[in-house]
Amino acid sequence: MVGYYNRGNQFALLPIQTMTDMTVKINFPILSKIQDDDEQLLRAYKKLLTVPLFLLYPLLTGMAVLGEPFILLLIGEKWLPCVLIMQILCIGYMFSPLTYINLNLLYVKGRSDLVLKLELMKKPIAFLILFGTIPFGLIPMVLGVAVYDFIAFAFNCYYTGKFLHYGIGRQLREIFPIWINCAIMAAVIYAVVYFLDSPVLKLVVGIPVGMFTYWLYARFTHDVNLQEVVGIIRSKLLRK
């Protein structure tokens, strides 16, 4: 059972850690230069928060919806029990990038002491959730991990709200449209691949359908994050 958890956790964490590490490493020097200008820092922070999530969330959603064919083709039928674990964590871990980005703001502000304070406050909660869910089995424990991920995000938002007046409520409102888009994308993928038997066919059909649905909704709603991504791509191409 531990092996199934490790596999599911590994697949769910990989895109999150990659995106978060890239975002923090690239933006930390930029944010540090404007750490004393709260208005400019807030504008940059909003972009740092939403644009990476605009790219990451549909990937996690797609992995959750197409988890079974993904696991079957990648590591085989014997690992199918890790599908549900991966699906839960793909959704539950959506708060992980927000948690790290909020912590990064404290480093930008030179307040690493508050990072330590937050970690000391969160650890007892993590242990309580872990030991409280272990007796009920693996899936409740995985759900507990997902719940803790949101709690950690809520804790880390406290100082973001204090320094920039950009707390948990405002952050959730910023990313809510992305969640709506992901939910629509998930429903469309599920409906399209439901009657397909072949895992290969499910991925070959489901992935492009999901990408197109996500792009179409973002285009239809004039999502500013799509405009930002297109602008970044164009600037990269023009440099070449």
PDB file of C-alpha atoms in Angstrom:
ATOM      1  CA  MET A   1       0.000   0.000   0.000  1.00  0.00           C
ATOM      2  CA  VAL A   2       2.882   2.358   0.747  1.00  0.00           C
ATOM      3  CA  GLY A   3       4.210   1.701  -2.749  1.00  0.00           C
ATOM      4  CA  TYR A   4       0.883   2.741  -4.278  1.00  0.00           C
ATOM      5  CA  TYR A   5       0.884   5.932  -2.229  1.00  0.00           C
ATOM      6  CA  ASN A   6       4.457   6.757  -3.216  1.00  0.00           C
ATOM      7  CA  ARG A   7       3.689   6.261  -6.910  1.00  0.00           C
ATOM      8  CA  GLY A   8       0.492   8.296  -6.849  1.00  0.00           C
ATOM      9  CA  ASN A   9       2.147  11.029  -4.819  1.00  0.00           C
ATOM     10  CA  GLN A  10       5.158  11.078  -7.143  1.00  0.00           C
ATOM     11  CA  PHE A  11       3.070  11.633 -10.264  1.00  0.00           C
ATOM     12  CA  ALA A  12       0.904  14.304  -8.627  1.00  0.00           C
ATOM     13  CA  LEU A  13       3.877  16.213  -7.203  1.00  0.00           C
ATOM     14  CA  LEU A  14       6.137  16.196 -10.266  1.00  0.00           C
ATOM     15  CA  PRO A  15       4.421  18.942 -12.311  1.00  0.00           C
ATOM     16  CA  ILE A  16       3.736  20.993  -9.168  1.00  0.00           C
ATOM     17  CA  GLN A  17       7.317  20.944  -7.944  1.00  0.00           C
ATOM     18  CA  THR A  18       8.681  21.666 -11.415  1.00  0.00           C
ATOM     19  CA  MET A  19       6.406  24.661 -11.968  1.00  0.00           C
ATOM     20  CA  THR A  20       6.829  26.008  -8.435  1.00  0.00           C
ATOM     21  CA  ASP A  21      10.628  25.739  -8.465  1.00  0.00           C
ATOM     22  CA  MET A  22      10.850  27.489 -11.831  1.00  0.00           C
ATOM     23  CA  THR A  23       8.452  30.237 -10.773  1.00  0.00           C
ATOM     24  CA  VAL A  24      10.150  30.963  -7.451  1.00  0.00           C
ATOM     25  CA  LYS A  25      13.716  30.839  -8.806  1.00  0.00           C
ATOM     26  CA  ILE A  26      12.969  33.088 -11.778  1.00  0.00           C
ATOM     27  CA  ASN A  27      10.873  35.638  -9.908  1.00  0.00           C
ATOM     28  CA  PHE A  28      12.655  35.904  -6.547  1.00  0.00           C
ATOM     29  CA  PRO A  29      15.394  38.282  -7.811  1.00  0.00           C
ATOM     30  CA  ILE A  30      12.785  40.426  -9.583  1.00  0.00           C
ATOM     31  CA  LEU A  31      10.522  40.669  -6.542  1.00  0.00           C
ATOM     32  CA  SER A  32      13.457  41.384  -4.242  1.00  0.00           C
ATOM     33  CA  LYS A  33      14.239  44.539  -6.211  1.00  0.00           C
ATOM     34  CA  ILE A  34      10.751  45.949  -5.558  1.00  0.00           C
ATOM     35  CA  GLN A  35      10.272  44.612  -2.005  1.00  0.00           C
ATOM     36  CA  ASP A  36       9.758  48.110  -0.563  1.00  0.00           C
ATOM     37  CA  ASP A  37       7.200  49.206  -3.175  1.00  0.00           C
ATOM     38  CA  ASP A  38       4.048  47.414  -2.012  1.00  0.00           C
ATOM     39  CA  GLU A  39       1.878  48.576  -4.923  1.00  0.00           C
ATOM     40  CA  GLN A  40       4.316  47.352  -7.561  1.00  0.00           C
ATOM     41  CA  LEU A  41       5.014  44.202  -5.556  1.00  0.00           C
ATOM     42  CA  LEU A  42       1.298  43.392  -5.412  1.00  0.00           C
ATOM     43  CA  ARG A  43       0.921  43.742  -9.189  1.00  0.00           C
ATOM     44  CA  ALA A  44       3.901  41.474  -9.791  1.00  0.00           C
ATOM     45  CA  TYR A  45       2.719  39.031  -7.146  1.00  0.00           C
ATOM     46  CA  LYS A  46      -0.740  38.688  -8.717  1.00  0.00           C
ATOM     47  CA  LYS A  47       0.840  37.809 -12.044  1.00  0.00           C
ATOM     48  CA  LEU A  48       3.220  35.394 -10.331  1.00  0.00           C
ATOM     49  CA  LEU A  49       0.238  33.756  -8.640  1.00  0.00           C
ATOM     50  CA  THR A  50      -2.178  33.348 -11.538  1.00  0.00           C
ATOM     51  CA  VAL A  51      -0.180  32.862 -14.745  1.00  0.00           C
ATOM     52  CA  PRO A  52       1.704  29.695 -13.635  1.00  0.00           C
ATOM     53  CA  LEU A  53      -1.524  28.264 -12.186  1.00  0.00           C
ATOM     54  CA  PHE A  54      -3.299  28.943 -15.478  1.00  0.00           C
ATOM     55  CA  LEU A  55      -0.838  26.478 -17.048  1.00  0.00           C
ATOM     56  CA  LEU A  56      -0.521  24.043 -14.141  1.00  0.00           C
ATOM     57  CA  TYR A  57      -4.158  23.500 -13.126  1.00  0.00           C
ATOM     58  CA  PRO A  58      -5.379  22.091 -16.465  1.00  0.00           C
ATOM     59  CA  LEU A  59      -2.423  19.678 -16.438  1.00  0.00           C
ATOM     60  CA  LEU A  60      -3.366  18.418 -12.966  1.00  0.00           C
ATOM     61  CA  THR A  61      -7.033  18.223 -13.969  1.00  0.00           C
ATOM     62  CA  GLY A  62      -6.177  16.253 -17.090  1.00  0.00           C
ATOM     63  CA  MET A  63      -4.044  13.839 -15.057  1.00  0.00           C
ATOM     64  CA  ALA A  64      -6.932  13.346 -12.635  1.00  0.00           C
ATOM     65  CA  VAL A  65      -9.531  12.690 -15.347  1.00  0.00           C
ATOM     66  CA  LEU A  66      -7.262  10.506 -17.495  1.00  0.00           C
ATOM     67  CA  GLY A  67      -5.487   8.904 -14.555  1.00  0.00           C
ATOM     68  CA  GLU A  68      -6.416   5.303 -15.358  1.00  0.00           C
ATOM     69  CA  PRO A  69      -5.204   5.183 -18.984  1.00  0.00           C
ATOM     70  CA  PHE A  70      -2.178   7.265 -17.981  1.00  0.00           C
ATOM     71  CA  ILE A  71      -1.092   4.750 -15.321  1.00  0.00           C
ATOM     72  CA  LEU A  72      -1.943   1.723 -17.480  1.00  0.00           C
ATOM     73  CA  LEU A  73       0.275   2.860 -20.320  1.00  0.00           C
ATOM     74  CA  LEU A  74       3.085   4.272 -18.222  1.00  0.00           C
ATOM     75  CA  ILE A  75       3.674   1.677 -15.493  1.00  0.00           C
ATOM     76  CA  GLY A  76       1.175  -1.131 -16.096  1.00  0.00           C
ATOM     77  CA  GLU A  77      -1.980  -2.720 -14.718  1.00  0.00           C
ATOM     78  CA  LYS A  78      -0.453  -3.811 -11.402  1.00  0.00           C
ATOM     79  CA  TRP A  79      -0.215  -0.133 -10.390  1.00  0.00           C
ATOM     80  CA  LEU A  80      -3.899   0.649 -10.985  1.00  0.00           C
ATOM     81  CA  PRO A  81      -4.596   0.998  -7.212  1.00  0.00           C
ATOM     82  CA  CYS A  82      -2.476   4.165  -7.226  1.00  0.00           C
ATOM     83  CA  VAL A  83      -4.860   5.862  -9.699  1.00  0.00           C
ATOM     84  CA  LEU A  84      -7.344   7.046  -7.063  1.00  0.00           C
ATOM     85  CA  ILE A  85      -4.482   8.280  -4.871  1.00  0.00           C
ATOM     86  CA  MET A  86      -3.033  10.276  -7.759  1.00  0.00           C
ATOM     87  CA  GLN A  87      -6.457  11.687  -8.641  1.00  0.00           C
ATOM     88  CA  ILE A  88      -7.122  12.878  -5.080  1.00  0.00           C
ATOM     89  CA  LEU A  89      -3.678  14.442  -4.769  1.00  0.00           C
ATOM     90  CA  CYS A  90      -3.801  16.102  -8.195  1.00  0.00           C
ATOM     91  CA  ILE A  91      -6.819  18.051  -6.945  1.00  0.00           C
ATOM     92  CA  GLY A  92      -5.724  18.386  -3.318  1.00  0.00           C
ATOM     93  CA  TYR A  93      -2.241  19.582  -4.199  1.00  0.00           C
ATOM     94  CA  MET A  94      -3.605  22.485  -6.219  1.00  0.00           C
ATOM     95  CA  PHE A  95      -2.985  24.624  -3.147  1.00  0.00           C
ATOM     96  CA  SER A  96       0.695  23.623  -2.890  1.00  0.00           C
ATOM     97  CA  PRO A  97       2.009  26.225  -5.371  1.00  0.00           C
ATOM     98  CA  LEU A  98      -0.007  28.903  -3.578  1.00  0.00           C
ATOM     99  CA  THR A  99       1.507  27.802  -0.274  1.00  0.00           C
ATOM    100  CA  TYR A 100       5.069  28.110  -1.557  1.00  0.00           C
ATOM    101  CA  ILE A 101       4.450  31.373  -3.394  1.00  0.00           C
ATOM    102  CA  ASN A 102       2.993  32.907  -0.237  1.00  0.00           C
ATOM    103  CA  LEU A 103       6.035  31.748   1.728  1.00  0.00           C
ATOM    104  CA  ASN A 104       8.285  33.182  -0.955  1.00  0.00           C
ATOM    105  CA  LEU A 105       6.795  36.622  -0.298  1.00  0.00           C
ATOM    106  CA  LEU A 106       8.077  36.452   3.284  1.00  0.00           C
ATOM    107  CA  TYR A 107      11.583  35.725   2.010  1.00  0.00           C
ATOM    108  CA  VAL A 108      11.265  38.644  -0.417  1.00  0.00           C
ATOM    109  CA  LYS A 109      10.302  40.861   2.511  1.00  0.00           C
ATOM    110  CA  GLY A 110      13.273  39.572   4.494  1.00  0.00           C
ATOM    111  CA  ARG A 111      11.057  37.924   7.110  1.00  0.00           C
ATOM    112  CA  SER A 112      12.412  34.381   7.256  1.00  0.00           C
ATOM    113  CA  ASP A 113      11.595  34.449  10.979  1.00  0.00           C
ATOM    114  CA  LEU A 114       7.910  34.375  10.086  1.00  0.00           C
ATOM    115  CA  VAL A 115       8.478  31.356   7.847  1.00  0.00           C
ATOM    116  CA  LEU A 116       9.841  29.443  10.849  1.00  0.00           C
ATOM    117  CA  LYS A 117       6.920  30.634  12.974  1.00  0.00           C
ATOM    118  CA  LEU A 118       4.408  29.388  10.409  1.00  0.00           C
ATOM    119  CA  GLU A 119       6.113  26.008  10.117  1.00  0.00           C
ATOM    120  CA  LEU A 120       6.049  25.545  13.889  1.00  0.00           C
ATOM    121  CA  MET A 121       2.325  26.348  13.908  1.00  0.00           C
ATOM    122  CA  LYS A 122       1.498  23.975  11.045  1.00  0.00           C
ATOM    123  CA  LYS A 123       3.461  20.897  12.130  1.00  0.00           C
ATOM    124  CA  PRO A 124       1.157  19.920  15.039  1.00  0.00           C
ATOM    125  CA  ILE A 125      -1.846  20.122  12.702  1.00  0.00           C
ATOM    126  CA  ALA A 126      -0.086  17.891  10.167  1.00  0.00           C
ATOM    127  CA  PHE A 127       0.639  15.281  12.844  1.00  0.00           C
ATOM    128  CA  LEU A 128      -2.933  15.408  14.164  1.00  0.00           C
ATOM    129  CA  ILE A 129      -4.378  14.845  10.691  1.00  0.00           C
ATOM    130  CA  LEU A 130      -1.889  12.052   9.956  1.00  0.00           C
ATOM    131  CA  PHE A 131      -2.447  10.112  13.174  1.00  0.00           C
ATOM    132  CA  GLY A 132      -6.187  10.799  13.051  1.00  0.00           C
ATOM    133  CA  THR A 133      -6.604   9.288   9.577  1.00  0.00           C
ATOM    134  CA  ILE A 134      -4.153   6.351   9.702  1.00  0.00           C
ATOM    135  CA  PRO A 135      -6.615   4.021  11.540  1.00  0.00           C
ATOM    136  CA  PHE A 136      -9.177   4.464   8.745  1.00  0.00           C
ATOM    137  CA  GLY A 137      -6.936   3.316   5.907  1.00  0.00           C
ATOM    138  CA  LEU A 138      -4.955   4.696   3.011  1.00  0.00           C
ATOM    139  CA  ILE A 139      -7.613   6.706   1.169  1.00  0.00           C
ATOM    140  CA  PRO A 140      -8.767   8.664   4.263  1.00  0.00           C
ATOM    141  CA  MET A 141      -5.093   9.374   4.962  1.00  0.00           C
ATOM    142  CA  VAL A 142      -4.651  10.695   1.411  1.00  0.00           C
ATOM    143  CA  LEU A 143      -7.748  12.864   1.845  1.00  0.00           C
ATOM    144  CA  GLY A 144      -6.176  14.140   5.062  1.00  0.00           C
ATOM    145  CA  VAL A 145      -3.051  15.127   3.132  1.00  0.00           C
ATOM    146  CA  ALA A 146      -5.216  17.084   0.692  1.00  0.00           C
ATOM    147  CA  VAL A 147      -7.053  18.816   3.554  1.00  0.00           C
ATOM    148  CA  TYR A 148      -3.765  19.747   5.219  1.00  0.00           C
ATOM    149  CA  ASP A 149      -2.555  21.257   1.951  1.00  0.00           C
ATOM    150  CA  PHE A 150      -5.434  23.754   2.081  1.00  0.00           C
ATOM    151  CA  ILE A 151      -4.837  24.456   5.780  1.00  0.00           C
ATOM    152  CA  ALA A 152      -1.163  25.201   5.076  1.00  0.00           C
ATOM    153  CA  PHE A 153      -2.208  27.573   2.300  1.00  0.00           C
ATOM    154  CA  ALA A 154      -4.642  29.360   4.627  1.00  0.00           C
ATOM    155  CA  PHE A 155      -1.944  29.802   7.281  1.00  0.00           C
ATOM    156  CA  ASN A 156       0.574  31.151   4.787  1.00  0.00           C
ATOM    157  CA  CYS A 157      -1.964  33.637   3.435  1.00  0.00           C
ATOM    158  CA  TYR A 158      -2.154  35.402   6.786  1.00  0.00           C
ATOM    159  CA  TYR A 159       1.018  37.421   6.331  1.00  0.00           C
ATOM    160  CA  THR A 160       0.350  38.024   2.644  1.00  0.00           C
ATOM    161  CA  GLY A 161      -2.881  39.655   3.724  1.00  0.00           C
ATOM    162  CA  LYS A 162      -1.038  41.601   6.401  1.00  0.00           C
ATOM    163  CA  PHE A 163       1.754  42.910   4.160  1.00  0.00           C
ATOM    164  CA  LEU A 164      -0.067  43.398   0.834  1.00  0.00           C
ATOM    165  CA  HIS A 165      -3.776  43.239   1.801  1.00  0.00           C
ATOM    166  CA  TYR A 166      -3.956  40.204  -0.475  1.00  0.00           C
ATOM    167  CA  GLY A 167      -5.263  37.484   1.794  1.00  0.00           C
ATOM    168  CA  ILE A 168      -6.964  34.171   1.215  1.00  0.00           C
ATOM    169  CA  GLY A 169     -10.276  35.616   0.002  1.00  0.00           C
ATOM    170  CA  ARG A 170      -8.709  37.763  -2.706  1.00  0.00           C
ATOM    171  CA  GLN A 171      -6.383  34.989  -3.812  1.00  0.00           C
ATOM    172  CA  LEU A 172      -9.216  32.479  -4.145  1.00  0.00           C
ATOM    173  CA  ARG A 173     -11.218  34.983  -6.189  1.00  0.00           C
ATOM    174  CA  GLU A 174      -8.238  35.399  -8.521  1.00  0.00           C
ATOM    175  CA  ILE A 175      -7.963  31.683  -9.266  1.00  0.00           C
ATOM    176  CA  PHE A 176     -11.688  30.810  -9.199  1.00  0.00           C
ATOM    177  CA  PRO A 177     -12.140  31.431 -12.965  1.00  0.00           C
ATOM    178  CA  ILE A 178      -9.294  28.984 -13.638  1.00  0.00           C
ATOM    179  CA  TRP A 179     -11.076  26.347 -11.542  1.00  0.00           C
ATOM    180  CA  ILE A 180     -14.301  26.904 -13.482  1.00  0.00           C
ATOM    181  CA  ASN A 181     -12.432  26.421 -16.749  1.00  0.00           C
ATOM    182  CA  CYS A 182     -10.783  23.250 -15.413  1.00  0.00           C
ATOM    183  CA  ALA A 183     -14.143  21.856 -14.266  1.00  0.00           C
ATOM    184  CA  ILE A 184     -15.643  22.412 -17.724  1.00  0.00           C
ATOM    185  CA  MET A 185     -12.581  20.856 -19.347  1.00  0.00           C
ATOM    186  CA  ALA A 186     -12.822  17.818 -17.040  1.00  0.00           C
ATOM    187  CA  ALA A 187     -16.513  17.315 -17.834  1.00  0.00           C
ATOM    188  CA  VAL A 188     -15.902  17.500 -21.583  1.00  0.00           C
ATOM    189  CA  ILE A 189     -12.956  15.068 -21.455  1.00  0.00           C
ATOM    190  CA  TYR A 190     -14.935  12.616 -19.324  1.00  0.00           C
ATOM    191  CA  ALA A 191     -17.928  12.751 -21.680  1.00  0.00           C
ATOM    192  CA  VAL A 192     -15.792  12.290 -24.790  1.00  0.00           C
ATOM    193  CA  VAL A 193     -13.671   9.348 -23.566  1.00  0.00           C
ATOM    194  CA  TYR A 194     -16.379   7.603 -21.514  1.00  0.00           C
ATOM    195  CA  PHE A 195     -17.295   5.129 -24.249  1.00  0.00           C
ATOM    196  CA  LEU A 196     -13.726   4.496 -25.437  1.00  0.00           C
ATOM    197  CA  ASP A 197     -12.125   1.224 -24.341  1.00  0.00           C
ATOM    198  CA  SER A 198      -8.529   1.643 -25.445  1.00  0.00           C
ATOM    199  CA  PRO A 199      -6.239   3.492 -22.979  1.00  0.00           C
ATOM    200  CA  VAL A 200      -4.204   4.781 -25.919  1.00  0.00           C
ATOM    201  CA  LEU A 201      -7.311   6.105 -27.626  1.00  0.00           C
ATOM    202  CA  LYS A 202      -8.494   7.745 -24.406  1.00  0.00           C
ATOM    203  CA  LEU A 203      -5.243   9.693 -24.145  1.00  0.00           C
ATOM    204  CA  VAL A 204      -4.959  10.460 -27.864  1.00  0.00           C
ATOM    205  CA  VAL A 205      -8.516  11.830 -27.921  1.00  0.00           C
ATOM    206  CA  GLY A 206      -8.804  13.189 -24.381  1.00  0.00           C
ATOM    207  CA  ILE A 207      -5.650  15.316 -24.277  1.00  0.00           C
ATOM    208  CA  PRO A 208      -6.281  17.435 -27.406  1.00  0.00           C
ATOM    209  CA  VAL A 209      -9.995  17.725 -26.597  1.00  0.00           C
ATOM    210  CA  GLY A 210      -9.120  18.966 -23.117  1.00  0.00           C
ATOM    211  CA  MET A 211      -6.547  21.440 -24.403  1.00  0.00           C
ATOM    212  CA  PHE A 212      -8.939  22.827 -26.989  1.00  0.00           C
ATOM    213  CA  THR A 213     -11.806  23.118 -24.485  1.00  0.00           C
ATOM    214  CA  TYR A 214      -9.592  24.931 -21.985  1.00  0.00           C
ATOM    215  CA  TRP A 215      -8.258  27.321 -24.622  1.00  0.00           C
ATOM    216  CA  LEU A 216     -11.740  27.959 -26.058  1.00  0.00           C
ATOM    217  CA  TYR A 217     -13.264  28.853 -22.683  1.00  0.00           C
ATOM    218  CA  ALA A 218     -10.322  31.106 -21.814  1.00  0.00           C
ATOM    219  CA  ARG A 219     -10.643  32.816 -25.187  1.00  0.00           C
ATOM    220  CA  PHE A 220     -14.419  33.174 -24.840  1.00  0.00           C
ATOM    221  CA  THR A 221     -14.148  34.722 -21.358  1.00  0.00           C
ATOM    222  CA  HIS A 222     -11.207  36.951 -22.361  1.00  0.00           C
ATOM    223  CA  ASP A 223      -9.044  35.453 -19.612  1.00  0.00           C
ATOM    224  CA  VAL A 224      -6.155  37.837 -18.939  1.00  0.00           C
ATOM    225  CA  ASN A 225      -3.905  34.887 -18.113  1.00  0.00           C
ATOM    226  CA  LEU A 226      -4.283  33.563 -21.657  1.00  0.00           C
ATOM    227  CA  GLN A 227      -3.311  36.986 -22.958  1.00  0.00           C
ATOM    228  CA  GLU A 228      -0.255  36.971 -20.680  1.00  0.00           C
ATOM    229  CA  VAL A 229       0.816  33.517 -21.875  1.00  0.00           C
ATOM    230  CA  VAL A 230       0.359  34.466 -25.537  1.00  0.00           C
ATOM    231  CA  GLY A 231       2.336  37.656 -24.916  1.00  0.00           C
ATOM    232  CA  ILE A 232       5.201  35.703 -23.319  1.00  0.00           C
ATOM    233  CA  ILE A 233       5.295  33.225 -26.220  1.00  0.00           C
ATOM    234  CA  ARG A 234       5.299  36.017 -28.790  1.00  0.00           C
ATOM    235  CA  SER A 235       8.110  37.864 -27.036  1.00  0.00           C
ATOM    236  CA  LYS A 236      10.192  34.668 -26.931  1.00  0.00           C
ATOM    237  CA  LEU A 237       9.604  34.023 -30.636  1.00  0.00           C
ATOM    238  CA  LEU A 238      10.450  37.607 -31.597  1.00  0.00           C
ATOM    239  CA  ARG A 239      13.763  37.373 -29.747  1.00  0.00           C
ATOM    240  CA  LYS A 240      14.701  34.399 -31.886  1.00  0.00           C
TER     241      LYS A 240
END
